[in-house]
Amino acid sequence: MAIAQDSSKKQFKINSKQILLWVGVVLTLIFCLAPALWQLLTSFKINDAISAIPTVYLPTPDQLTWTHYSQLFERYPFWRYILNSAIVSLTSTFLCLIAGAPAAYALARLRIPGERIVLACVLIVSLFPYVLLFLGLLEVVKLLGLGNNYIALIVPYTGINLPLTILVLRSFFQQLPKDLEDSAQVDGYNTVQMLLKIVLPMTIPALVTTGILTFIFAWNEFIFALTFITRDEMKTIPVAVAQIGGTSVFEIPYGPIAAATVAGTLPLILLVLFFQRRIVQGITAGAVKG
């Protein structure tokens, strides 16, 4: 009888711990997803429901509409803004990986004089607030006549993200077994061939994870895009969303702004979901040794 009571108490303790764990998970998800879900709900509510007092948390079917999304693509060339952001983000990400992978491999495997100094400089640059570069870059853009040119965004984004790319990829390259590279050297591979044919194929999760971080920064950057690009057809999504206006000066178009936010975030969500396995592999790489 006593044994049965002890087992029931243990089972109750285990169940209570599981319940508390699930409650914590649910509360965390609600806390993290509540702003995004509220923005999504706002993008579908009619204007009267958005401005209603008290706040409408659960709108009825007659309070929901697709009008904000239709206005977004009819009144504004939003597809063009998405394309602009994609061009700038993909190009800067590609350049970061092209330049960062060889540099990271050299710092991880080759004996370079002053390696510690180089790493310290890369780390300091990665921690430097990029906003402080704004005035200097503005003068450079004016001097070279790069205003209203995608290069004015691609080059700064690449330079800002390159130190982080080098540091992240270097840590992944250091975790690879060096025996593979020694065997490749015996087979006659040089350093470039080892990087392209052996190291990079083995670190695809790391490349994807680093590329996603670079892409998200370039996609969401606002200050440089606002200043260096003034032509309406060349604006990126953050600038376009910030400049959405109402029918009058006194109207704040909450619905179209919410719809633009959702439409601008959707490509990032799809990108992360598509590379989900690679991202998880890249984050957990080297966590277990065996």
XYZ file of C-alpha atoms in Angstrom:
290
model
C 0.000 0.000 0.000
C 2.831 2.362 0.951
C 4.668 1.529 -2.274
C 1.576 2.379 -4.312
C 1.219 5.715 -2.496
C 4.888 6.571 -3.105
C 4.581 5.768 -6.808
C 1.431 7.864 -7.091
C 3.174 10.787 -5.361
C 6.131 10.518 -7.757
C 3.787 10.391 -10.733
C 1.928 13.432 -9.422
C 5.219 15.308 -9.025
C 6.251 14.415 -12.571
C 2.867 15.436 -13.952
C 2.930 18.732 -12.046
C 6.390 19.491 -13.387
C 5.230 18.756 -16.930
C 2.167 20.951 -16.454
C 4.290 23.826 -15.145
C 6.686 23.368 -18.056
C 3.898 23.510 -20.627
C 2.325 26.515 -18.919
C 5.681 28.286 -19.076
C 6.077 27.421 -22.756
C 2.567 28.662 -23.585
C 3.045 31.919 -21.679
C 6.387 32.490 -23.382
C 4.847 31.920 -26.809
C 1.972 34.281 -26.019
C 4.404 36.946 -24.795
C 6.619 36.647 -27.893
C 3.887 36.258 -30.510
C 1.300 38.693 -29.102
C 2.644 41.815 -30.916
C 2.892 39.966 -34.238
C -0.567 38.435 -33.856
C -2.048 41.812 -32.915
C -0.470 43.381 -35.999
C -1.864 40.568 -38.141
C -5.334 41.028 -36.643
C -5.168 44.797 -37.164
C -4.329 44.310 -40.837
C -7.671 42.519 -41.330
C -9.920 44.747 -39.203
C -11.975 47.540 -40.726
C -11.123 51.104 -39.725
C -14.092 51.434 -37.358
C -13.009 48.304 -35.487
C -9.399 49.524 -35.302
C -10.337 52.860 -33.763
C -13.210 51.524 -31.627
C -13.256 52.205 -27.876
C -13.184 49.845 -26.037
C -10.691 47.901 -28.140
C -12.099 45.115 -30.286
C -10.031 42.028 -29.441
C -12.234 39.462 -31.188
C -13.765 41.085 -34.283
C -16.907 39.650 -35.821
C -16.893 38.519 -39.492
C -18.457 41.807 -40.605
C -15.530 43.665 -38.966
C -12.912 41.851 -41.083
C -11.776 42.912 -44.542
C -9.109 42.430 -47.224
C -9.289 46.105 -48.184
C -6.019 47.101 -46.516
C -4.052 44.534 -48.507
C -5.769 45.439 -51.772
C -5.092 49.144 -51.157
C -1.494 48.309 -50.356
C -0.845 46.851 -53.807
C -3.186 49.196 -55.717
C -2.184 52.585 -54.273
C 1.487 51.733 -53.724
C 3.926 49.689 -55.855
C 4.534 47.328 -52.941
C 5.727 44.486 -55.167
C 8.448 46.858 -56.344
C 9.473 47.595 -52.758
C 9.726 43.869 -52.020
C 11.863 43.397 -55.125
C 14.133 46.286 -54.126
C 14.672 44.838 -50.657
C 15.312 41.395 -52.130
C 17.928 42.725 -54.576
C 19.824 44.637 -51.905
C 19.587 41.916 -49.238
C 20.503 38.977 -51.481
C 23.434 40.810 -53.064
C 24.916 41.955 -49.754
C 24.437 38.479 -48.254
C 26.126 36.848 -51.243
C 29.078 39.268 -51.051
C 29.401 38.708 -47.288
C 29.641 34.941 -47.723
C 31.971 35.212 -50.734
C 34.402 37.479 -48.862
C 33.836 36.147 -45.336
C 34.282 32.411 -45.944
C 37.889 32.586 -47.257
C 38.840 35.105 -44.561
C 37.332 32.936 -41.829
C 39.053 29.830 -43.180
C 42.401 31.616 -43.312
C 42.047 32.775 -39.704
C 40.938 29.316 -38.583
C 43.497 27.117 -40.356
C 46.420 29.119 -41.724
C 49.243 30.501 -39.637
C 49.075 34.220 -40.334
C 51.452 36.724 -38.705
C 49.507 38.956 -36.354
C 46.468 36.679 -36.312
C 45.419 37.773 -32.833
C 45.604 41.428 -33.829
C 43.472 40.758 -36.898
C 40.880 38.902 -34.804
C 40.836 41.699 -32.232
C 40.263 44.278 -34.976
C 37.446 42.192 -36.485
C 35.812 41.825 -33.069
C 36.067 45.565 -32.338
C 34.568 46.427 -35.730
C 31.703 43.965 -35.184
C 30.865 45.687 -31.876
C 31.071 49.209 -33.324
C 27.627 50.895 -33.621
C 27.011 51.170 -37.333
C 24.837 54.261 -36.868
C 27.990 56.249 -36.071
C 29.175 55.582 -39.630
C 26.204 57.431 -41.060
C 27.710 60.899 -41.556
C 30.958 59.553 -42.981
C 29.133 57.300 -45.423
C 26.873 60.182 -46.418
C 29.912 62.236 -47.430
C 31.332 59.294 -49.371
C 28.043 58.746 -51.194
C 27.853 62.440 -52.089
C 31.498 62.482 -53.243
C 31.115 59.429 -55.489
C 27.646 60.360 -56.709
C 26.081 57.117 -55.503
C 22.783 58.601 -54.373
C 19.753 56.654 -55.603
C 22.000 53.708 -56.387
C 21.720 50.243 -54.854
C 25.513 50.199 -54.441
C 25.117 52.876 -51.747
C 23.248 50.280 -49.680
C 24.927 47.039 -50.734
C 28.492 48.109 -49.897
C 27.719 49.428 -46.358
C 25.546 46.395 -45.557
C 28.323 44.069 -46.685
C 30.954 45.920 -44.669
C 28.805 46.041 -41.541
C 27.950 42.325 -41.632
C 31.354 41.054 -42.768
C 33.029 41.002 -39.294
C 30.158 38.975 -37.809
C 30.274 36.616 -40.796
C 34.004 36.048 -40.333
C 33.719 35.387 -36.599
C 30.804 32.967 -36.924
C 32.266 30.998 -39.829
C 35.704 30.846 -38.189
C 34.223 29.114 -35.142
C 32.563 26.533 -37.412
C 35.743 25.930 -39.422
C 37.686 25.324 -36.214
C 35.255 22.555 -35.239
C 35.915 20.553 -38.404
C 38.312 17.596 -38.060
C 41.680 18.556 -39.507
C 42.316 14.972 -40.644
C 40.088 15.560 -43.676
C 42.203 18.462 -44.828
C 45.417 16.527 -44.206
C 44.081 13.699 -46.369
C 43.133 16.201 -49.079
C 46.651 17.641 -49.028
C 48.045 14.148 -49.520
C 45.747 13.795 -52.557
C 47.179 17.012 -54.003
C 44.503 19.541 -53.068
C 45.643 23.122 -52.550
C 44.103 25.539 -50.040
C 41.492 26.922 -52.439
C 40.414 23.440 -53.584
C 40.106 22.259 -49.967
C 37.922 25.257 -49.148
C 35.632 24.861 -52.164
C 35.370 21.070 -52.397
C 35.688 19.882 -48.800
C 35.208 22.605 -46.168
C 32.305 24.610 -47.608
C 30.115 21.563 -48.474
C 30.544 20.371 -44.877
C 29.606 23.769 -43.420
C 26.458 24.492 -45.432
C 24.346 24.805 -42.226
C 26.798 27.419 -40.934
C 26.685 29.294 -44.238
C 22.875 29.253 -44.220
C 22.677 30.436 -40.604
C 25.150 33.262 -41.204
C 23.468 34.194 -44.467
C 20.063 34.406 -42.766
C 21.434 36.799 -40.132
C 22.997 38.987 -42.821
C 19.854 38.907 -44.946
C 17.585 39.905 -42.050
C 19.793 42.892 -41.183
C 19.842 44.114 -44.785
C 16.087 43.544 -45.157
C 15.206 45.537 -42.020
C 17.793 48.351 -42.209
C 16.158 51.769 -42.262
C 18.487 54.749 -41.751
C 20.826 54.228 -44.714
C 17.938 53.266 -47.001
C 15.995 56.367 -45.980
C 18.911 58.734 -46.625
C 20.726 57.296 -49.627
C 17.612 56.408 -51.670
C 15.087 59.153 -52.445
C 13.459 57.896 -55.660
C 10.111 56.323 -54.861
C 10.532 53.339 -57.187
C 13.842 52.390 -55.520
C 12.720 52.436 -51.876
C 13.024 49.367 -49.687
C 10.233 47.977 -47.511
C 11.093 49.682 -44.165
C 11.191 53.105 -45.827
C 8.043 52.446 -47.847
C 6.111 51.340 -44.741
C 7.241 54.388 -42.779
C 6.040 56.726 -45.531
C 2.556 55.283 -46.001
C 0.094 58.131 -45.536
C -3.625 58.510 -45.122
C -6.140 60.442 -47.171
C -5.461 63.539 -45.056
C -2.742 64.919 -42.810
C -4.759 64.090 -39.699
C -5.367 60.427 -40.574
C -3.031 57.639 -39.485
C -3.626 54.612 -41.745
C -3.212 51.895 -39.133
C -4.753 49.247 -41.370
C -2.479 49.724 -44.421
C 0.579 50.084 -42.161
C -0.264 46.814 -40.409
C -0.860 45.120 -43.763
C 2.471 46.429 -45.086
C 4.233 45.176 -41.955
C 2.748 41.709 -42.376
C 3.490 41.614 -46.116
C 7.066 42.781 -45.509
C 7.683 40.220 -42.777
C 6.160 37.271 -44.644
C 9.204 36.717 -46.946
C 11.462 36.489 -43.894
C 9.159 33.954 -42.251
C 9.027 31.843 -45.406
C 12.803 32.029 -45.745
C 13.385 30.866 -42.180
C 10.814 28.069 -42.513
C 12.380 26.899 -45.794
C 15.875 26.715 -44.254
C 14.664 25.604 -40.837
C 16.590 22.318 -40.772
C 19.804 23.956 -41.933
C 19.459 26.713 -39.343
C 18.948 24.211 -36.516
C 21.934 22.195 -37.724
C 24.037 25.332 -37.869
C 23.046 26.465 -34.376
C 23.598 23.058 -32.783
C 26.770 22.148 -34.713
C 29.553 21.282 -32.327
C 27.249 21.151 -29.304
C 27.691 17.375 -28.973
C 30.996 15.627 -29.385
C 31.108 11.940 -30.038
